[in-house]
Amino acid sequence: MPLEYIKYKANKGELNTDMDMQRHYVWTGSQEQELIDSVLLNVRIPEFHAIVEEDKWNICDGKQRFTCLFKFLDDKIPFEERTAREELKFLFPKGKKQIYFSELPRELQASILNTTITIAKYSKLTRQEEI
């Protein structure tokens, strides 16, 4: 399903990344930059896992990746030139060292929002199965 739809569900409170089994957000800037770089180059993102209860998706694997993606889409973290692969250097005008999602070309924004995200969904799990 498209990343844009998943972000919509998150904004509506229908996607929970804070299950008690999940650690706090701990990704470093380097890890964030690697994921953003991959998304910009349309590299497949590994599958996420969710426990579904009615219309709510409780993410049991993928909190770090979703948090990073949402922060990027919300212009809370930029993509940095110093970490960009060569084929993405064109995104940075002369002298600009970082770029936010909202500053990307519209067609690239659309491509990112249409990135296919795979979520394996589970229901009616025991506590042990959840963990």
PDB file of N, CA, C and O in Angstrom, residues 24-95:
ATOM      1  N   HIS A  24      12.203   2.759  22.385  1.00  0.00           N
ATOM      2  CA  HIS A  24      12.016   4.159  21.996  1.00  0.00           C
ATOM      3  C   HIS A  24      12.741   4.402  20.673  1.00  0.00           C
ATOM      4  O   HIS A  24      13.547   3.595  20.236  1.00  0.00           O
ATOM      5  N   TYR A  25      12.464   5.544  20.068  1.00  0.00           N
ATOM      6  CA  TYR A  25      13.141   5.873  18.811  1.00  0.00           C
ATOM      7  C   TYR A  25      14.616   6.104  19.107  1.00  0.00           C
ATOM      8  O   TYR A  25      14.970   6.987  19.894  1.00  0.00           O
ATOM      9  N   VAL A  26      15.470   5.303  18.484  1.00  0.00           N
ATOM     10  CA  VAL A  26      16.899   5.355  18.787  1.00  0.00           C
ATOM     11  C   VAL A  26      17.781   5.510  17.545  1.00  0.00           C
ATOM     12  O   VAL A  26      18.998   5.487  17.660  1.00  0.00           O
ATOM     13  N   TRP A  27      17.184   5.667  16.391  1.00  0.00           N
ATOM     14  CA  TRP A  27      18.001   5.740  15.184  1.00  0.00           C
ATOM     15  C   TRP A  27      18.915   6.957  15.208  1.00  0.00           C
ATOM     16  O   TRP A  27      18.533   8.043  15.635  1.00  0.00           O
ATOM     17  N   THR A  28      20.095   6.759  14.665  1.00  0.00           N
ATOM     18  CA  THR A  28      21.061   7.840  14.527  1.00  0.00           C
ATOM     19  C   THR A  28      20.778   8.607  13.229  1.00  0.00           C
ATOM     20  O   THR A  28      20.038   8.131  12.362  1.00  0.00           O
ATOM     21  N   GLY A  29      21.405   9.748  13.115  1.00  0.00           N
ATOM     22  CA  GLY A  29      21.273  10.523  11.882  1.00  0.00           C
ATOM     23  C   GLY A  29      21.728   9.741  10.663  1.00  0.00           C
ATOM     24  O   GLY A  29      21.136   9.842   9.588  1.00  0.00           O
ATOM     25  N   SER A  30      22.766   8.935  10.817  1.00  0.00           N
ATOM     26  CA  SER A  30      23.260   8.131   9.694  1.00  0.00           C
ATOM     27  C   SER A  30      22.222   7.110   9.243  1.00  0.00           C
ATOM     28  O   SER A  30      22.028   6.905   8.040  1.00  0.00           O
ATOM     29  N   GLN A  31      21.565   6.474  10.197  1.00  0.00           N
ATOM     30  CA  GLN A  31      20.529   5.500   9.843  1.00  0.00           C
ATOM     31  C   GLN A  31      19.356   6.188   9.144  1.00  0.00           C
ATOM     32  O   GLN A  31      18.815   5.661   8.168  1.00  0.00           O
ATOM     33  N   GLU A  32      18.982   7.369   9.643  1.00  0.00           N
ATOM     34  CA  GLU A  32      17.896   8.123   9.004  1.00  0.00           C
ATOM     35  C   GLU A  32      18.269   8.461   7.564  1.00  0.00           C
ATOM     36  O   GLU A  32      17.463   8.283   6.645  1.00  0.00           O
ATOM     37  N   GLN A  33      19.490   8.943   7.366  1.00  0.00           N
ATOM     38  CA  GLN A  33      19.933   9.340   6.033  1.00  0.00           C
ATOM     39  C   GLN A  33      19.965   8.155   5.070  1.00  0.00           C
ATOM     40  O   GLN A  33      19.590   8.276   3.908  1.00  0.00           O
ATOM     41  N   GLU A  34      20.366   6.995   5.560  1.00  0.00           N
ATOM     42  CA  GLU A  34      20.392   5.799   4.712  1.00  0.00           C
ATOM     43  C   GLU A  34      18.990   5.427   4.240  1.00  0.00           C
ATOM     44  O   GLU A  34      18.793   5.079   3.076  1.00  0.00           O
ATOM     45  N   LEU A  35      18.008   5.501   5.141  1.00  0.00           N
ATOM     46  CA  LEU A  35      16.639   5.163   4.749  1.00  0.00           C
ATOM     47  C   LEU A  35      16.089   6.191   3.764  1.00  0.00           C
ATOM     48  O   LEU A  35      15.474   5.828   2.751  1.00  0.00           O
ATOM     49  N   ILE A  36      16.306   7.466   4.031  1.00  0.00           N
ATOM     50  CA  ILE A  36      15.829   8.510   3.119  1.00  0.00           C
ATOM     51  C   ILE A  36      16.466   8.329   1.743  1.00  0.00           C
ATOM     52  O   ILE A  36      15.786   8.400   0.712  1.00  0.00           O
ATOM     53  N   ASP A  37      17.758   8.072   1.717  1.00  0.00           N
ATOM     54  CA  ASP A  37      18.472   7.823   0.474  1.00  0.00           C
ATOM     55  C   ASP A  37      17.827   6.665  -0.287  1.00  0.00           C
ATOM     56  O   ASP A  37      17.577   6.759  -1.490  1.00  0.00           O
ATOM     57  N   SER A  38      17.524   5.593   0.411  1.00  0.00           N
ATOM     58  CA  SER A  38      16.895   4.421  -0.220  1.00  0.00           C
ATOM     59  C   SER A  38      15.527   4.762  -0.795  1.00  0.00           C
ATOM     60  O   SER A  38      15.186   4.348  -1.900  1.00  0.00           O
ATOM     61  N   VAL A  39      14.748   5.529  -0.043  1.00  0.00           N
ATOM     62  CA  VAL A  39      13.407   5.906  -0.520  1.00  0.00           C
ATOM     63  C   VAL A  39      13.524   6.786  -1.767  1.00  0.00           C
ATOM     64  O   VAL A  39      12.783   6.600  -2.729  1.00  0.00           O
ATOM     65  N   LEU A  40      14.458   7.721  -1.752  1.00  0.00           N
ATOM     66  CA  LEU A  40      14.637   8.609  -2.908  1.00  0.00           C
ATOM     67  C   LEU A  40      15.065   7.839  -4.150  1.00  0.00           C
ATOM     68  O   LEU A  40      14.736   8.228  -5.268  1.00  0.00           O
ATOM     69  N   LEU A  41      15.787   6.752  -3.948  1.00  0.00           N
ATOM     70  CA  LEU A  41      16.239   5.936  -5.075  1.00  0.00           C
ATOM     71  C   LEU A  41      15.284   4.782  -5.378  1.00  0.00           C
ATOM     72  O   LEU A  41      15.583   3.925  -6.201  1.00  0.00           O
ATOM     73  N   ASN A  42      14.148   4.770  -4.689  1.00  0.00           N
ATOM     74  CA  ASN A  42      13.117   3.749  -4.905  1.00  0.00           C
ATOM     75  C   ASN A  42      13.632   2.329  -4.621  1.00  0.00           C
ATOM     76  O   ASN A  42      13.282   1.374  -5.320  1.00  0.00           O
ATOM     77  N   VAL A  43      14.462   2.213  -3.592  1.00  0.00           N
ATOM     78  CA  VAL A  43      14.942   0.909  -3.136  1.00  0.00           C
ATOM     79  C   VAL A  43      13.862   0.308  -2.238  1.00  0.00           C
ATOM     80  O   VAL A  43      13.280   1.016  -1.407  1.00  0.00           O
ATOM     81  N   ARG A  44      13.596  -0.972  -2.402  1.00  0.00           N
ATOM     82  CA  ARG A  44      12.551  -1.637  -1.609  1.00  0.00           C
ATOM     83  C   ARG A  44      12.882  -1.585  -0.122  1.00  0.00           C
ATOM     84  O   ARG A  44      13.988  -1.889   0.296  1.00  0.00           O
ATOM     85  N   ILE A  45      11.891  -1.191   0.666  1.00  0.00           N
ATOM     86  CA  ILE A  45      12.018  -1.143   2.124  1.00  0.00           C
ATOM     87  C   ILE A  45      11.522  -2.480   2.674  1.00  0.00           C
ATOM     88  O   ILE A  45      10.475  -2.971   2.243  1.00  0.00           O
ATOM     89  N   PRO A  46      12.258  -3.074   3.616  1.00  0.00           N
ATOM     90  CA  PRO A  46      11.811  -4.359   4.165  1.00  0.00           C
ATOM     91  C   PRO A  46      10.400  -4.281   4.756  1.00  0.00           C
ATOM     92  O   PRO A  46       9.947  -3.225   5.205  1.00  0.00           O
ATOM     93  N   GLU A  47       9.741  -5.410   4.752  1.00  0.00           N
ATOM     94  CA  GLU A  47       8.358  -5.541   5.227  1.00  0.00           C
ATOM     95  C   GLU A  47       8.214  -5.100   6.684  1.00  0.00           C
ATOM     96  O   GLU A  47       9.093  -5.328   7.507  1.00  0.00           O
ATOM     97  N   PHE A  48       7.086  -4.475   6.966  1.00  0.00           N
ATOM     98  CA  PHE A  48       6.700  -4.086   8.320  1.00  0.00           C
ATOM     99  C   PHE A  48       5.729  -5.148   8.843  1.00  0.00           C
ATOM    100  O   PHE A  48       5.134  -5.882   8.062  1.00  0.00           O
ATOM    101  N   HIS A  49       5.542  -5.177  10.163  1.00  0.00           N
ATOM    102  CA  HIS A  49       4.612  -6.138  10.764  1.00  0.00           C
ATOM    103  C   HIS A  49       3.690  -5.392  11.720  1.00  0.00           C
ATOM    104  O   HIS A  49       4.149  -4.549  12.498  1.00  0.00           O
ATOM    105  N   ALA A  50       2.394  -5.729  11.647  1.00  0.00           N
ATOM    106  CA  ALA A  50       1.402  -5.066  12.488  1.00  0.00           C
ATOM    107  C   ALA A  50       0.411  -6.073  13.053  1.00  0.00           C
ATOM    108  O   ALA A  50       0.028  -7.022  12.382  1.00  0.00           O
ATOM    109  N   ILE A  51       0.017  -5.815  14.288  1.00  0.00           N
ATOM    110  CA  ILE A  51      -1.077  -6.565  14.899  1.00  0.00           C
ATOM    111  C   ILE A  51      -2.311  -5.694  14.721  1.00  0.00           C
ATOM    112  O   ILE A  51      -2.333  -4.532  15.135  1.00  0.00           O
ATOM    113  N   VAL A  52      -3.322  -6.252  14.070  1.00  0.00           N
ATOM    114  CA  VAL A  52      -4.515  -5.482  13.731  1.00  0.00           C
ATOM    115  C   VAL A  52      -5.622  -5.761  14.731  1.00  0.00           C
ATOM    116  O   VAL A  52      -5.969  -6.916  14.990  1.00  0.00           O
ATOM    117  N   GLU A  53      -6.158  -4.691  15.294  1.00  0.00           N
ATOM    118  CA  GLU A  53      -7.304  -4.754  16.199  1.00  0.00           C
ATOM    119  C   GLU A  53      -8.341  -3.785  15.658  1.00  0.00           C
ATOM    120  O   GLU A  53      -8.149  -2.584  15.734  1.00  0.00           O
ATOM    121  N   GLU A  54      -9.403  -4.321  15.094  1.00  0.00           N
ATOM    122  CA  GLU A  54     -10.419  -3.534  14.396  1.00  0.00           C
ATOM    123  C   GLU A  54      -9.735  -2.719  13.303  1.00  0.00           C
ATOM    124  O   GLU A  54      -9.090  -3.283  12.440  1.00  0.00           O
ATOM    125  N   ASP A  55      -9.830  -1.388  13.339  1.00  0.00           N
ATOM    126  CA  ASP A  55      -9.201  -0.566  12.297  1.00  0.00           C
ATOM    127  C   ASP A  55      -7.819  -0.052  12.690  1.00  0.00           C
ATOM    128  O   ASP A  55      -7.198   0.696  11.940  1.00  0.00           O
ATOM    129  N   LYS A  56      -7.341  -0.435  13.866  1.00  0.00           N
ATOM    130  CA  LYS A  56      -6.052   0.071  14.339  1.00  0.00           C
ATOM    131  C   LYS A  56      -4.940  -0.929  14.043  1.00  0.00           C
ATOM    132  O   LYS A  56      -5.076  -2.113  14.288  1.00  0.00           O
ATOM    133  N   TRP A  57      -3.841  -0.407  13.495  1.00  0.00           N
ATOM    134  CA  TRP A  57      -2.660  -1.226  13.214  1.00  0.00           C
ATOM    135  C   TRP A  57      -1.620  -0.909  14.274  1.00  0.00           C
ATOM    136  O   TRP A  57      -1.166   0.230  14.398  1.00  0.00           O
ATOM    137  N   ASN A  58      -1.240  -1.915  15.057  1.00  0.00           N
ATOM    138  CA  ASN A  58      -0.204  -1.771  16.075  1.00  0.00           C
ATOM    139  C   ASN A  58       1.090  -2.334  15.498  1.00  0.00           C
ATOM    140  O   ASN A  58       1.214  -3.544  15.300  1.00  0.00           O
ATOM    141  N   ILE A  59       2.014  -1.461  15.223  1.00  0.00           N
ATOM    142  CA  ILE A  59       3.266  -1.869  14.578  1.00  0.00           C
ATOM    143  C   ILE A  59       4.157  -2.589  15.594  1.00  0.00           C
ATOM    144  O   ILE A  59       4.551  -2.011  16.605  1.00  0.00           O
ATOM    145  N   CYS A  60       4.448  -3.849  15.308  1.00  0.00           N
ATOM    146  CA  CYS A  60       5.317  -4.629  16.198  1.00  0.00           C
ATOM    147  C   CYS A  60       6.714  -4.795  15.606  1.00  0.00           C
ATOM    148  O   CYS A  60       7.621  -5.255  16.280  1.00  0.00           O
ATOM    149  N   ASP A  61       6.893  -4.419  14.354  1.00  0.00           N
ATOM    150  CA  ASP A  61       8.224  -4.402  13.739  1.00  0.00           C
ATOM    151  C   ASP A  61       8.228  -3.314  12.673  1.00  0.00           C
ATOM    152  O   ASP A  61       7.487  -3.394  11.697  1.00  0.00           O
ATOM    153  N   GLY A  62       9.023  -2.271  12.913  1.00  0.00           N
ATOM    154  CA  GLY A  62       9.126  -1.195  11.937  1.00  0.00           C
ATOM    155  C   GLY A  62       9.004   0.198  12.515  1.00  0.00           C
ATOM    156  O   GLY A  62       8.966   1.175  11.777  1.00  0.00           O
ATOM    157  N   LYS A  63       8.965   0.318  13.849  1.00  0.00           N
ATOM    158  CA  LYS A  63       8.812   1.636  14.465  1.00  0.00           C
ATOM    159  C   LYS A  63       9.908   2.604  14.015  1.00  0.00           C
ATOM    160  O   LYS A  63       9.616   3.756  13.683  1.00  0.00           O
ATOM    161  N   GLN A  64      11.156   2.150  14.009  1.00  0.00           N
ATOM    162  CA  GLN A  64      12.260   3.036  13.653  1.00  0.00           C
ATOM    163  C   GLN A  64      12.094   3.562  12.231  1.00  0.00           C
ATOM    164  O   GLN A  64      12.239   4.757  11.970  1.00  0.00           O
ATOM    165  N   ARG A  65      11.763   2.664  11.306  1.00  0.00           N
ATOM    166  CA  ARG A  65      11.614   3.054   9.899  1.00  0.00           C
ATOM    167  C   ARG A  65      10.424   3.988   9.708  1.00  0.00           C
ATOM    168  O   ARG A  65      10.533   5.014   9.026  1.00  0.00           O
ATOM    169  N   PHE A  66       9.256   3.643  10.306  1.00  0.00           N
ATOM    170  CA  PHE A  66       8.092   4.520  10.146  1.00  0.00           C
ATOM    171  C   PHE A  66       8.351   5.887  10.767  1.00  0.00           C
ATOM    172  O   PHE A  66       8.016   6.919  10.180  1.00  0.00           O
ATOM    173  N   THR A  67       8.938   5.924  11.946  1.00  0.00           N
ATOM    174  CA  THR A  67       9.202   7.201  12.602  1.00  0.00           C
ATOM    175  C   THR A  67      10.105   8.064  11.733  1.00  0.00           C
ATOM    176  O   THR A  67       9.841   9.259  11.535  1.00  0.00           O
ATOM    177  N   CYS A  68      11.138   7.464  11.188  1.00  0.00           N
ATOM    178  CA  CYS A  68      12.044   8.201  10.305  1.00  0.00           C
ATOM    179  C   CYS A  68      11.308   8.729   9.070  1.00  0.00           C
ATOM    180  O   CYS A  68      11.431   9.901   8.711  1.00  0.00           O
ATOM    181  N   LEU A  69      10.543   7.865   8.431  1.00  0.00           N
ATOM    182  CA  LEU A  69       9.806   8.278   7.228  1.00  0.00           C
ATOM    183  C   LEU A  69       8.837   9.415   7.532  1.00  0.00           C
ATOM    184  O   LEU A  69       8.758  10.398   6.794  1.00  0.00           O
ATOM    185  N   PHE A  70       8.098   9.305   8.638  1.00  0.00           N
ATOM    186  CA  PHE A  70       7.135  10.345   8.991  1.00  0.00           C
ATOM    187  C   PHE A  70       7.845  11.655   9.327  1.00  0.00           C
ATOM    188  O   PHE A  70       7.368  12.736   8.967  1.00  0.00           O
ATOM    189  N   LYS A  71       8.970  11.576  10.017  1.00  0.00           N
ATOM    190  CA  LYS A  71       9.741  12.789  10.320  1.00  0.00           C
ATOM    191  C   LYS A  71      10.203  13.464   9.030  1.00  0.00           C
ATOM    192  O   LYS A  71      10.152  14.695   8.914  1.00  0.00           O
ATOM    193  N   PHE A  72      10.641  12.677   8.060  1.00  0.00           N
ATOM    194  CA  PHE A  72      11.070  13.242   6.785  1.00  0.00           C
ATOM    195  C   PHE A  72       9.888  13.878   6.052  1.00  0.00           C
ATOM    196  O   PHE A  72       9.983  15.016   5.585  1.00  0.00           O
ATOM    197  N   LEU A  73       8.768  13.165   5.974  1.00  0.00           N
ATOM    198  CA  LEU A  73       7.587  13.703   5.282  1.00  0.00           C
ATOM    199  C   LEU A  73       7.071  14.976   5.943  1.00  0.00           C
ATOM    200  O   LEU A  73       6.505  15.841   5.276  1.00  0.00           O
ATOM    201  N   ASP A  74       7.263  15.097   7.261  1.00  0.00           N
ATOM    202  CA  ASP A  74       6.797  16.267   8.009  1.00  0.00           C
ATOM    203  C   ASP A  74       7.843  17.379   8.091  1.00  0.00           C
ATOM    204  O   ASP A  74       7.685  18.332   8.866  1.00  0.00           O
ATOM    205  N   ASP A  75       8.925  17.263   7.311  1.00  0.00           N
ATOM    206  CA  ASP A  75       9.998  18.268   7.286  1.00  0.00           C
ATOM    207  C   ASP A  75      10.677  18.448   8.647  1.00  0.00           C
ATOM    208  O   ASP A  75      11.185  19.525   8.968  1.00  0.00           O
ATOM    209  N   LYS A  76      10.715  17.399   9.454  1.00  0.00           N
ATOM    210  CA  LYS A  76      11.397  17.474  10.747  1.00  0.00           C
ATOM    211  C   LYS A  76      12.855  17.066  10.633  1.00  0.00           C
ATOM    212  O   LYS A  76      13.657  17.420  11.502  1.00  0.00           O
ATOM    213  N   ILE A  77      13.186  16.314   9.594  1.00  0.00           N
ATOM    214  CA  ILE A  77      14.591  15.992   9.308  1.00  0.00           C
ATOM    215  C   ILE A  77      14.826  16.185   7.813  1.00  0.00           C
ATOM    216  O   ILE A  77      13.976  15.848   7.000  1.00  0.00           O
ATOM    217  N   PRO A  78      15.979  16.749   7.467  1.00  0.00           N
ATOM    218  CA  PRO A  78      16.301  16.945   6.045  1.00  0.00           C
ATOM    219  C   PRO A  78      17.108  15.770   5.502  1.00  0.00           C
ATOM    220  O   PRO A  78      17.627  14.945   6.258  1.00  0.00           O
ATOM    221  N   PHE A  79      17.206  15.723   4.198  1.00  0.00           N
ATOM    222  CA  PHE A  79      18.146  14.834   3.529  1.00  0.00           C
ATOM    223  C   PHE A  79      19.414  15.649   3.342  1.00  0.00           C
ATOM    224  O   PHE A  79      19.364  16.797   2.917  1.00  0.00           O
ATOM    225  N   GLU A  80      20.557  15.072   3.688  1.00  0.00           N
ATOM    226  CA  GLU A  80      21.812  15.812   3.678  1.00  0.00           C
ATOM    227  C   GLU A  80      22.700  15.430   2.498  1.00  0.00           C
ATOM    228  O   GLU A  80      22.866  14.246   2.201  1.00  0.00           O
ATOM    229  N   GLU A  81      23.265  16.443   1.881  1.00  0.00           N
ATOM    230  CA  GLU A  81      24.122  16.221   0.714  1.00  0.00           C
ATOM    231  C   GLU A  81      25.312  15.326   1.041  1.00  0.00           C
ATOM    232  O   GLU A  81      25.695  14.465   0.258  1.00  0.00           O
ATOM    233  N   ARG A  82      25.885  15.479   2.222  1.00  0.00           N
ATOM    234  CA  ARG A  82      27.102  14.737   2.577  1.00  0.00           C
ATOM    235  C   ARG A  82      26.890  13.231   2.591  1.00  0.00           C
ATOM    236  O   ARG A  82      27.840  12.474   2.451  1.00  0.00           O
ATOM    237  N   THR A  83      25.632  12.785   2.759  1.00  0.00           N
ATOM    238  CA  THR A  83      25.356  11.345   2.809  1.00  0.00           C
ATOM    239  C   THR A  83      24.709  10.827   1.527  1.00  0.00           C
ATOM    240  O   THR A  83      24.526   9.629   1.375  1.00  0.00           O
ATOM    241  N   ALA A  84      24.386  11.738   0.613  1.00  0.00           N
ATOM    242  CA  ALA A  84      23.664  11.352  -0.603  1.00  0.00           C
ATOM    243  C   ALA A  84      24.551  10.577  -1.563  1.00  0.00           C
ATOM    244  O   ALA A  84      25.718  10.920  -1.754  1.00  0.00           O
ATOM    245  N   ARG A  85      23.976   9.551  -2.154  1.00  0.00           N
ATOM    246  CA  ARG A  85      24.696   8.847  -3.216  1.00  0.00           C
ATOM    247  C   ARG A  85      24.852   9.792  -4.411  1.00  0.00           C
ATOM    248  O   ARG A  85      24.081  10.736  -4.573  1.00  0.00           O
ATOM    249  N   GLU A  86      25.815   9.503  -5.223  1.00  0.00           N
ATOM    250  CA  GLU A  86      26.159  10.391  -6.347  1.00  0.00           C
ATOM    251  C   GLU A  86      24.952  10.711  -7.223  1.00  0.00           C
ATOM    252  O   GLU A  86      24.771  11.838  -7.656  1.00  0.00           O
ATOM    253  N   GLU A  87      24.101   9.717  -7.477  1.00  0.00           N
ATOM    254  CA  GLU A  87      22.958   9.932  -8.368  1.00  0.00           C
ATOM    255  C   GLU A  87      21.874  10.837  -7.768  1.00  0.00           C
ATOM    256  O   GLU A  87      20.927  11.207  -8.455  1.00  0.00           O
ATOM    257  N   LEU A  88      22.044  11.239  -6.495  1.00  0.00           N
ATOM    258  CA  LEU A  88      21.083  12.158  -5.872  1.00  0.00           C
ATOM    259  C   LEU A  88      21.665  13.550  -5.632  1.00  0.00           C
ATOM    260  O   LEU A  88      20.959  14.437  -5.162  1.00  0.00           O
ATOM    261  N   LYS A  89      22.902  13.761  -5.972  1.00  0.00           N
ATOM    262  CA  LYS A  89      23.554  15.059  -5.740  1.00  0.00           C
ATOM    263  C   LYS A  89      22.864  16.200  -6.498  1.00  0.00           C
ATOM    264  O   LYS A  89      22.920  17.352  -6.079  1.00  0.00           O
ATOM    265  N   PHE A  90      22.177  15.858  -7.590  1.00  0.00           N
ATOM    266  CA  PHE A  90      21.495  16.886  -8.383  1.00  0.00           C
ATOM    267  C   PHE A  90      20.396  17.595  -7.590  1.00  0.00           C
ATOM    268  O   PHE A  90      19.964  18.687  -7.951  1.00  0.00           O
ATOM    269  N   LEU A  91      19.936  16.992  -6.514  1.00  0.00           N
ATOM    270  CA  LEU A  91      18.862  17.584  -5.712  1.00  0.00           C
ATOM    271  C   LEU A  91      19.308  18.827  -4.946  1.00  0.00           C
ATOM    272  O   LEU A  91      18.472  19.604  -4.494  1.00  0.00           O
ATOM    273  N   PHE A  92      20.603  19.008  -4.810  1.00  0.00           N
ATOM    274  CA  PHE A  92      21.133  20.080  -3.981  1.00  0.00           C
ATOM    275  C   PHE A  92      21.669  21.219  -4.847  1.00  0.00           C
ATOM    276  O   PHE A  92      22.703  21.075  -5.495  1.00  0.00           O
ATOM    277  N   PRO A  93      20.959  22.351  -4.854  1.00  0.00           N
ATOM    278  CA  PRO A  93      21.472  23.513  -5.590  1.00  0.00           C
ATOM    279  C   PRO A  93      22.830  23.927  -5.010  1.00  0.00           C
ATOM    280  O   PRO A  93      23.138  23.621  -3.851  1.00  0.00           O
ATOM    281  N   LYS A  94      23.612  24.605  -5.804  1.00  0.00           N
ATOM    282  CA  LYS A  94      24.948  25.030  -5.372  1.00  0.00           C
ATOM    283  C   LYS A  94      24.881  25.713  -4.002  1.00  0.00           C
ATOM    284  O   LYS A  94      24.093  26.627  -3.789  1.00  0.00           O
ATOM    285  N   GLY A  95      25.701  25.215  -3.093  1.00  0.00           N
ATOM    286  CA  GLY A  95      25.773  25.813  -1.759  1.00  0.00           C
ATOM    287  C   GLY A  95      24.771  25.273  -0.759  1.00  0.00           C
ATOM    288  O   GLY A  95      24.878  25.533   0.428  1.00  0.00           O
TER     289      GLY A  95
END
